[in-house]
Amino acid sequence: MPQHTSFFTYLLNAIFGHSALEENMHAFGHTISGKPVGAHAAEPLAAALFIVILSIILAYAARAKVIDYDKSVIPDETLSLRTFWEIFIGYFYGLMRDMMGAAKAKRYFGLVGTCAVFVFFSNFLGLVPGFLPPTSSWNITAGSALVVFVVFNYYGLKENGMGYIRHLAGPWIHPLALPINILIFFIELVSTLIRPVTLSIRLMVNMAVDHMLLGLFMGLVLILVPVPLMVLGTLVAIIQTLVFCLLTAIYIALAVEHEEHGEAHAEAHAH
């Protein structure tokens, strides 16, 4: 994958100096592939931090318009920052509500909503000339996927206790079928463990390839030709946000529903 340079590279060099930044990043050691961590590794981190700060500022700006209840009940006539947040948050909340019900959607929306905001703005940053989307770096997407992995397993254990682990072995059939349950357990365990890998790689590859193609065509022909690619890039940014959040919501729904399904099956078997 080619190494890109964005405005954040010049900003970091201006603040820290190229030599000082390079030395500080080398102090982190080596990557998984064995290469030393260079100054370029700081660029996605700076971009991700920029997205976090930007999201907080936009959220507080919209909050200032809805904090007055009497005025907030009247919708804006045109597309505004408040309208954007209402549509954006409402869509992902509706997605979770249809999947797991209103009560659980409100309880677990914090994670999915945060992922939606971060991934959405990170993806669209790559459409701005001179900037690199943080989600084109596996360091960022892997970190996000690991947070999702830890949280949905925490929710599953919190809601179901050890029943969350037992459910990985599938329904109990008969003592003679114990090897089948053990096989199912290992298959489900592997499937659960690779979720953050597939979740992070899918997002990273799509955004990295999309950004690389857009940069390539803009470098060759700057006028008109990149416009269709920017439209395609917009669709990719939206779809990848939806896929990431949809899978996150599915993982949470599966984790918190396991024990309830197990109890219902046991009650039906007893009757």
Short mmCIF file of C-alpha atoms in Angstrom, two decimals:
data_model
loop_
_atom_site.label_atom_id
_atom_site.label_comp_id
_atom_site.label_asym_id
_atom_site.label_seq_id
_atom_site.Cartn_x
_atom_site.Cartn_y
_atom_site.Cartn_z
CA MET A 1 0.00 0.00 0.00
CA PRO A 2 1.54 3.36 -0.97
CA GLN A 3 2.47 5.79 1.74
CA HIS A 4 0.39 8.97 1.43
CA THR A 5 1.21 12.41 2.72
CA SER A 6 -1.47 14.81 3.89
CA PHE A 7 -1.67 18.19 5.55
CA PHE A 8 -1.37 16.46 8.92
CA THR A 9 2.17 15.40 7.96
CA TYR A 10 3.26 19.02 7.53
CA LEU A 11 1.36 20.03 10.66
CA LEU A 12 3.08 17.39 12.80
CA ASN A 13 6.48 18.28 11.33
CA ALA A 14 5.83 21.96 12.02
CA ILE A 15 4.88 21.28 15.65
CA PHE A 16 7.38 18.61 16.60
CA GLY A 17 10.01 18.79 13.86
CA HIS A 18 10.60 15.90 11.48
CA SER A 19 13.62 14.46 13.27
CA ALA A 20 12.04 14.70 16.73
CA LEU A 21 8.79 13.12 15.51
CA GLU A 22 10.69 10.31 13.76
CA GLU A 23 12.72 9.55 16.89
CA ASN A 24 9.65 9.60 19.15
CA MET A 25 7.72 7.23 16.87
CA HIS A 26 10.68 4.85 16.67
CA ALA A 27 10.44 4.57 20.47
CA PHE A 28 7.23 2.56 19.95
CA GLY A 29 9.33 -0.28 18.51
CA HIS A 30 8.25 -2.32 15.50
CA THR A 31 4.97 -3.13 13.84
CA ILE A 32 3.47 -6.63 13.53
CA SER A 33 5.20 -6.99 10.15
CA GLY A 34 8.58 -6.22 11.75
CA LYS A 35 9.03 -2.73 10.30
CA PRO A 36 10.08 0.12 12.63
CA VAL A 37 7.34 2.59 13.51
CA GLY A 38 8.04 5.75 11.53
CA ALA A 39 6.69 9.30 11.55
CA HIS A 40 4.05 8.32 9.00
CA ALA A 41 2.34 6.19 11.69
CA ALA A 42 1.51 9.37 13.61
CA GLU A 43 -0.57 10.74 10.72
CA PRO A 44 -3.63 8.46 11.12
CA LEU A 45 -3.56 9.08 14.87
CA ALA A 46 -3.57 12.84 14.31
CA ALA A 47 -6.39 12.51 11.78
CA ALA A 48 -8.42 10.34 14.19
CA LEU A 49 -7.91 12.87 16.97
CA PHE A 50 -9.04 15.63 14.60
CA ILE A 51 -12.24 13.67 13.83
CA VAL A 52 -12.94 13.21 17.54
CA ILE A 53 -12.52 16.92 18.26
CA LEU A 54 -14.58 17.90 15.21
CA SER A 55 -17.41 15.52 16.18
CA ILE A 56 -17.52 16.92 19.71
CA ILE A 57 -17.65 20.50 18.44
CA LEU A 58 -20.45 19.72 15.96
CA ALA A 59 -22.39 17.79 18.60
CA TYR A 60 -22.21 20.67 21.09
CA ALA A 61 -23.19 23.14 18.39
CA ALA A 62 -26.30 21.06 17.61
CA ARG A 63 -27.04 20.57 21.32
CA ALA A 64 -27.17 24.31 21.83
CA LYS A 65 -30.07 24.43 19.35
CA VAL A 66 -32.14 21.66 20.95
CA ILE A 67 -31.53 22.38 24.63
CA ASP A 68 -34.51 24.77 24.59
CA TYR A 69 -37.46 22.36 24.45
CA ASP A 70 -40.00 24.94 23.25
CA LYS A 71 -37.87 25.81 20.24
CA SER A 72 -36.57 22.28 19.53
CA VAL A 73 -40.05 20.86 18.83
CA ILE A 74 -40.27 23.05 15.72
CA PRO A 75 -38.17 21.50 12.91
CA ASP A 76 -35.89 23.63 10.79
CA GLU A 77 -37.20 24.53 7.35
CA THR A 78 -33.87 23.78 5.64
CA LEU A 79 -31.11 21.24 6.10
CA SER A 80 -29.12 22.47 9.09
CA LEU A 81 -26.63 21.00 11.52
CA ARG A 82 -29.47 20.09 13.88
CA THR A 83 -31.44 18.42 11.08
CA PHE A 84 -28.38 16.46 9.99
CA TRP A 85 -27.84 15.07 13.51
CA GLU A 86 -31.52 14.23 13.90
CA ILE A 87 -31.57 12.28 10.64
CA PHE A 88 -28.19 10.65 11.25
CA ILE A 89 -28.80 9.56 14.84
CA GLY A 90 -32.43 8.69 14.16
CA TYR A 91 -31.49 6.35 11.32
CA PHE A 92 -29.00 4.29 13.33
CA TYR A 93 -31.25 4.24 16.39
CA GLY A 94 -34.12 3.00 14.20
CA LEU A 95 -31.83 0.31 12.84
CA MET A 96 -31.12 -0.97 16.35
CA ARG A 97 -34.74 -0.59 17.49
CA ASP A 98 -35.99 -2.78 14.65
CA MET A 99 -33.33 -5.34 15.47
CA MET A 100 -33.55 -5.65 19.28
CA GLY A 101 -36.47 -3.51 20.48
CA ALA A 102 -36.66 0.04 21.84
CA ALA A 103 -35.51 -0.76 25.39
CA LYS A 104 -32.29 -2.52 24.37
CA ALA A 105 -31.66 -0.07 21.54
CA LYS A 106 -31.56 2.80 24.05
CA ARG A 107 -29.35 0.79 26.38
CA TYR A 108 -26.71 -0.14 23.79
CA PHE A 109 -26.98 2.74 21.35
CA GLY A 110 -23.98 4.52 22.86
CA LEU A 111 -21.49 2.18 21.21
CA VAL A 112 -23.20 1.98 17.81
CA GLY A 113 -23.86 5.73 17.70
CA THR A 114 -20.25 6.53 18.56
CA CYS A 115 -18.99 4.12 15.89
CA ALA A 116 -21.35 5.66 13.34
CA VAL A 117 -20.14 9.22 14.00
CA PHE A 118 -16.44 8.33 14.06
CA VAL A 119 -16.45 6.06 11.00
CA PHE A 120 -18.70 8.38 8.98
CA PHE A 121 -16.60 11.52 9.45
CA SER A 122 -13.36 9.56 9.12
CA ASN A 123 -14.47 8.13 5.78
CA PHE A 124 -15.55 11.49 4.42
CA LEU A 125 -12.29 13.15 5.45
CA GLY A 126 -10.66 11.19 2.62
CA LEU A 127 -12.84 13.01 0.08
CA VAL A 128 -11.31 16.34 1.08
CA PRO A 129 -8.23 17.02 -1.10
CA GLY A 130 -5.05 16.93 0.91
CA PHE A 131 -6.37 14.71 3.71
CA LEU A 132 -6.12 11.01 4.42
CA PRO A 133 -9.04 9.09 6.01
CA PRO A 134 -8.00 7.58 9.36
CA THR A 135 -10.03 4.48 8.48
CA SER A 136 -7.58 3.67 5.67
CA SER A 137 -5.08 2.67 8.39
CA TRP A 138 -5.39 -0.74 10.02
CA ASN A 139 -4.13 0.74 13.29
CA ILE A 140 -7.30 2.82 13.53
CA THR A 141 -9.79 0.24 12.25
CA ALA A 142 -8.26 -2.53 14.36
CA GLY A 143 -8.49 -0.34 17.46
CA SER A 144 -12.13 0.43 16.71
CA ALA A 145 -12.93 -3.25 16.08
CA LEU A 146 -11.22 -4.30 19.31
CA VAL A 147 -13.36 -1.83 21.26
CA VAL A 148 -16.47 -3.34 19.65
CA PHE A 149 -15.21 -6.87 20.44
CA VAL A 150 -14.56 -6.10 24.11
CA VAL A 151 -17.83 -4.23 24.62
CA PHE A 152 -20.21 -6.73 22.99
CA ASN A 153 -18.62 -9.60 24.92
CA TYR A 154 -18.92 -7.55 28.10
CA TYR A 155 -22.60 -6.93 27.38
CA GLY A 156 -23.12 -10.65 26.73
CA LEU A 157 -21.47 -11.68 30.00
CA LYS A 158 -23.24 -8.94 31.93
CA GLU A 159 -26.68 -9.92 30.62
CA ASN A 160 -26.32 -13.71 30.58
CA GLY A 161 -23.41 -14.58 32.86
CA MET A 162 -21.84 -17.94 32.09
CA GLY A 163 -24.85 -18.75 29.92
CA TYR A 164 -23.19 -16.57 27.28
CA ILE A 165 -20.24 -19.00 27.21
CA ARG A 166 -22.40 -22.11 27.41
CA HIS A 167 -24.47 -21.00 24.44
CA LEU A 168 -21.39 -21.22 22.22
CA ALA A 169 -21.63 -25.02 22.54
CA GLY A 170 -25.09 -25.04 20.99
CA PRO A 171 -28.20 -26.75 22.41
CA TRP A 172 -27.68 -29.71 24.71
CA ILE A 173 -28.98 -32.84 22.96
CA HIS A 174 -27.67 -35.96 24.70
CA PRO A 175 -24.52 -37.06 26.60
CA LEU A 176 -23.52 -39.12 23.57
CA ALA A 177 -23.59 -35.94 21.48
CA LEU A 178 -20.99 -34.26 23.68
CA PRO A 179 -18.28 -34.35 20.95
CA ILE A 180 -20.66 -32.46 18.65
CA ASN A 181 -21.19 -29.80 21.31
CA ILE A 182 -17.43 -29.50 21.80
CA LEU A 183 -16.92 -29.11 18.04
CA ILE A 184 -19.67 -26.47 17.86
CA PHE A 185 -18.06 -24.63 20.81
CA PHE A 186 -14.67 -24.38 19.08
CA ILE A 187 -16.25 -23.30 15.78
CA GLU A 188 -18.29 -20.58 17.53
CA LEU A 189 -15.24 -19.52 19.56
CA VAL A 190 -13.08 -19.10 16.46
CA SER A 191 -15.92 -17.28 14.70
CA THR A 192 -16.21 -14.86 17.62
CA LEU A 193 -12.45 -14.28 17.86
CA ILE A 194 -12.03 -13.41 14.17
CA ARG A 195 -14.87 -10.87 14.20
CA PRO A 196 -12.60 -7.90 15.01
CA VAL A 197 -10.18 -9.01 12.26
CA THR A 198 -12.82 -9.17 9.55
CA LEU A 199 -14.54 -6.03 10.83
CA SER A 200 -11.34 -3.99 10.73
CA ILE A 201 -9.88 -5.35 7.49
CA ARG A 202 -13.12 -4.89 5.55
CA LEU A 203 -13.32 -1.20 6.48
CA MET A 204 -9.59 -0.53 6.03
CA VAL A 205 -9.30 -2.18 2.60
CA ASN A 206 -12.37 -0.48 1.15
CA MET A 207 -11.37 2.98 2.34
CA ALA A 208 -7.68 2.58 1.43
CA VAL A 209 -8.47 1.41 -2.12
CA ASP A 210 -11.13 4.10 -2.60
CA HIS A 211 -8.74 6.83 -1.44
CA MET A 212 -5.88 5.47 -3.55
CA LEU A 213 -8.00 5.42 -6.74
CA LEU A 214 -9.32 8.91 -6.10
CA GLY A 215 -5.81 10.25 -5.48
CA LEU A 216 -4.50 8.51 -8.58
CA PHE A 217 -7.13 9.98 -10.92
CA MET A 218 -6.88 13.43 -9.35
CA GLY A 219 -3.14 13.30 -9.96
CA LEU A 220 -3.65 12.40 -13.61
CA VAL A 221 -6.63 14.61 -14.48
CA LEU A 222 -7.72 17.24 -12.00
CA ILE A 223 -10.81 18.61 -13.81
CA LEU A 224 -14.17 16.77 -14.15
CA VAL A 225 -12.78 13.23 -14.46
CA PRO A 226 -12.48 12.61 -10.65
CA VAL A 227 -16.11 13.74 -10.09
CA PRO A 228 -17.66 10.29 -10.77
CA LEU A 229 -15.05 8.74 -8.48
CA MET A 230 -15.92 11.24 -5.75
CA VAL A 231 -19.58 10.28 -6.10
CA LEU A 232 -18.58 6.63 -5.87
CA GLY A 233 -16.36 7.48 -2.89
CA THR A 234 -19.33 9.09 -1.18
CA LEU A 235 -21.36 5.91 -1.62
CA VAL A 236 -18.45 3.80 -0.34
CA ALA A 237 -18.07 6.03 2.74
CA ILE A 238 -21.78 5.75 3.56
CA ILE A 239 -22.03 2.02 2.87
CA GLN A 240 -18.94 1.18 4.94
CA THR A 241 -20.31 3.20 7.86
CA LEU A 242 -23.58 1.31 7.60
CA VAL A 243 -21.85 -2.09 7.35
CA PHE A 244 -19.59 -1.43 10.34
CA CYS A 245 -22.47 -0.26 12.54
CA LEU A 246 -24.87 -2.95 11.31
CA LEU A 247 -22.40 -5.71 12.19
CA THR A 248 -21.74 -4.09 15.56
CA ALA A 249 -25.47 -4.00 16.30
CA ILE A 250 -25.84 -7.64 15.20
CA TYR A 251 -22.97 -8.73 17.48
CA ILE A 252 -24.57 -6.93 20.43
CA ALA A 253 -28.03 -8.36 19.65
CA LEU A 254 -26.64 -11.91 19.47
CA ALA A 255 -24.68 -11.47 22.68
CA VAL A 256 -27.56 -10.17 24.81
CA GLU A 257 -30.20 -12.53 23.37
CA HIS A 258 -28.38 -15.82 23.88
CA GLU A 259 -29.53 -16.68 27.38
CA GLU A 260 -33.12 -15.64 26.73
CA HIS A 261 -33.29 -18.04 23.80
CA GLY A 262 -31.72 -20.76 25.93
CA GLU A 263 -34.28 -20.26 28.71
CA ALA A 264 -37.16 -20.27 26.26
CA HIS A 265 -35.86 -23.52 24.76
CA ALA A 266 -35.51 -25.09 28.21
CA GLU A 267 -39.03 -24.04 29.24
CA ALA A 268 -40.48 -25.42 26.01
CA HIS A 269 -38.62 -28.70 26.52
CA ALA A 270 -39.90 -28.94 30.12
CA HIS A 271 -43.52 -28.40 29.06
#
